[in-house]
Amino acid sequence: MAACGGFSDRAHLPSDVLIITVDTARADRYSYAGPSPVNTVVADALADEGAAFLSAIAPSPITLVSHASLFTGQNPFVHGVRNNGDFALASDA
Protein backbone atom coordinates (compact mmCIF):
# COMPACT_ATOMS: atom_id res chain seq x y z
CA MET A 1 0.00 0.00 0.00
CA ALA A 2 1.40 3.40 -0.94
CA ALA A 3 1.45 6.28 1.50
CA CYS A 4 -0.19 8.64 -0.99
CA GLY A 5 -3.75 7.49 -0.69
CA GLY A 6 -3.95 3.75 -0.34
CA PHE A 7 -3.24 2.68 -3.91
CA SER A 8 -2.81 -1.07 -4.09
CA ASP A 9 -1.68 -1.12 -7.74
CA ARG A 10 1.47 0.86 -8.56
CA ALA A 11 0.20 1.47 -12.10
CA HIS A 12 -2.31 3.94 -10.66
CA LEU A 13 0.28 6.03 -8.82
CA PRO A 14 0.92 9.55 -10.09
CA SER A 15 3.92 9.73 -12.39
CA ASP A 16 5.07 13.17 -11.26
CA VAL A 17 5.43 13.80 -7.56
CA LEU A 18 7.04 16.82 -5.94
CA ILE A 19 7.32 16.72 -2.18
CA ILE A 20 8.37 19.90 -0.45
CA THR A 21 9.17 19.78 3.21
CA VAL A 22 10.15 22.88 5.09
CA ASP A 23 11.79 22.70 8.48
CA THR A 24 10.65 25.20 11.12
CA ALA A 25 8.18 27.17 9.01
CA ARG A 26 4.77 28.20 10.24
CA ALA A 27 1.79 27.46 7.99
CA ASP A 28 0.36 30.92 8.62
CA ARG A 29 3.36 32.40 6.77
CA TYR A 30 2.13 30.92 3.48
CA SER A 31 -0.70 32.81 1.81
CA TYR A 32 -2.30 29.64 0.37
CA ALA A 33 -2.95 28.51 3.95
CA GLY A 34 -4.85 31.68 4.87
CA PRO A 35 -4.18 35.30 5.68
CA SER A 36 -0.44 35.91 5.68
CA PRO A 37 1.78 38.97 6.00
CA VAL A 38 3.86 37.53 3.14
CA ASN A 39 2.74 36.92 -0.44
CA THR A 40 3.98 33.44 -1.37
CA VAL A 41 3.15 33.36 -5.09
CA VAL A 42 5.17 30.28 -6.06
CA ALA A 43 4.01 28.20 -3.09
CA ASP A 44 0.42 29.31 -3.82
CA ALA A 45 0.71 28.15 -7.44
CA LEU A 46 2.11 24.78 -6.40
CA ALA A 47 -0.67 24.36 -3.84
CA ASP A 48 -3.33 25.31 -6.43
CA GLU A 49 -2.05 22.74 -8.93
CA GLY A 50 -1.43 19.93 -6.47
CA ALA A 51 -2.29 19.00 -2.94
CA ALA A 52 -1.47 21.06 0.11
CA PHE A 53 -1.78 19.41 3.49
CA LEU A 54 -2.74 22.16 5.91
CA SER A 55 -2.84 19.88 8.91
CA ALA A 56 -0.20 17.24 9.44
CA ILE A 57 1.25 15.47 12.43
CA ALA A 58 4.92 14.58 12.52
CA PRO A 59 6.08 11.46 14.35
CA SER A 60 8.96 13.47 15.82
CA PRO A 61 10.05 17.10 16.18
CA ILE A 62 13.39 16.05 14.69
CA THR A 63 13.81 16.54 10.93
CA LEU A 64 15.69 13.35 10.00
CA VAL A 65 13.39 11.17 12.08
CA SER A 66 10.28 12.69 10.50
CA HIS A 67 11.69 12.45 6.96
CA ALA A 68 12.64 8.81 7.50
CA SER A 69 9.04 8.14 8.55
CA LEU A 70 7.59 10.18 5.68
CA PHE A 71 9.54 8.33 3.01
CA THR A 72 9.31 4.81 4.44
CA GLY A 73 5.84 4.85 5.98
CA GLN A 74 7.40 3.46 9.16
CA ASN A 75 7.31 4.75 12.70
CA PRO A 76 10.64 5.71 14.30
CA PHE A 77 10.70 2.60 16.45
CA VAL A 78 10.59 0.53 13.23
CA HIS A 79 13.11 2.38 11.00
CA GLY A 80 15.46 3.08 13.92
CA VAL A 81 16.38 6.72 13.20
CA ARG A 82 16.41 8.63 16.48
CA ASN A 83 18.25 11.92 15.91
CA ASN A 84 19.90 14.18 13.34
CA GLY A 85 23.58 13.61 12.63
CA ASP A 86 24.12 10.46 14.69
CA PHE A 87 21.82 8.17 12.68
CA ALA A 88 21.37 7.06 9.09
CA LEU A 89 18.41 5.31 7.56
CA ALA A 90 19.24 1.69 6.77
CA SER A 91 19.56 0.97 3.06
CA ASP A 92 16.88 -1.75 3.23
CA ALA A 93 14.33 0.75 4.57
Steps between C-alpha positions, in 0.01 A plus 500: 500500500640840406505788744336736251144385530480126535571393143543125482613495135815698418373561146249747644759709684564852373800518270615844613536563870661802662528490876605818673580488866598810688664482839386750764253697289159603623202426275357846563800648315377352171217689333340183356435387858310817592567862581874561500722806532708356214388439142624152407417492128702192403384292797141611427529384138640163604222458756234595241628243250562219746414407853582706805469335838404775742490272800764236553645323799867411509616188683788701647609863536834395351542549124688181407270282708189652342641476146595136554140433605355704213695315233477148643153504654656361818491629854833596660506189715489293178752685277735570792592864428503691828684829443665726243868443429554185706270271299455389141204325347583138421532428129232228517245750634 
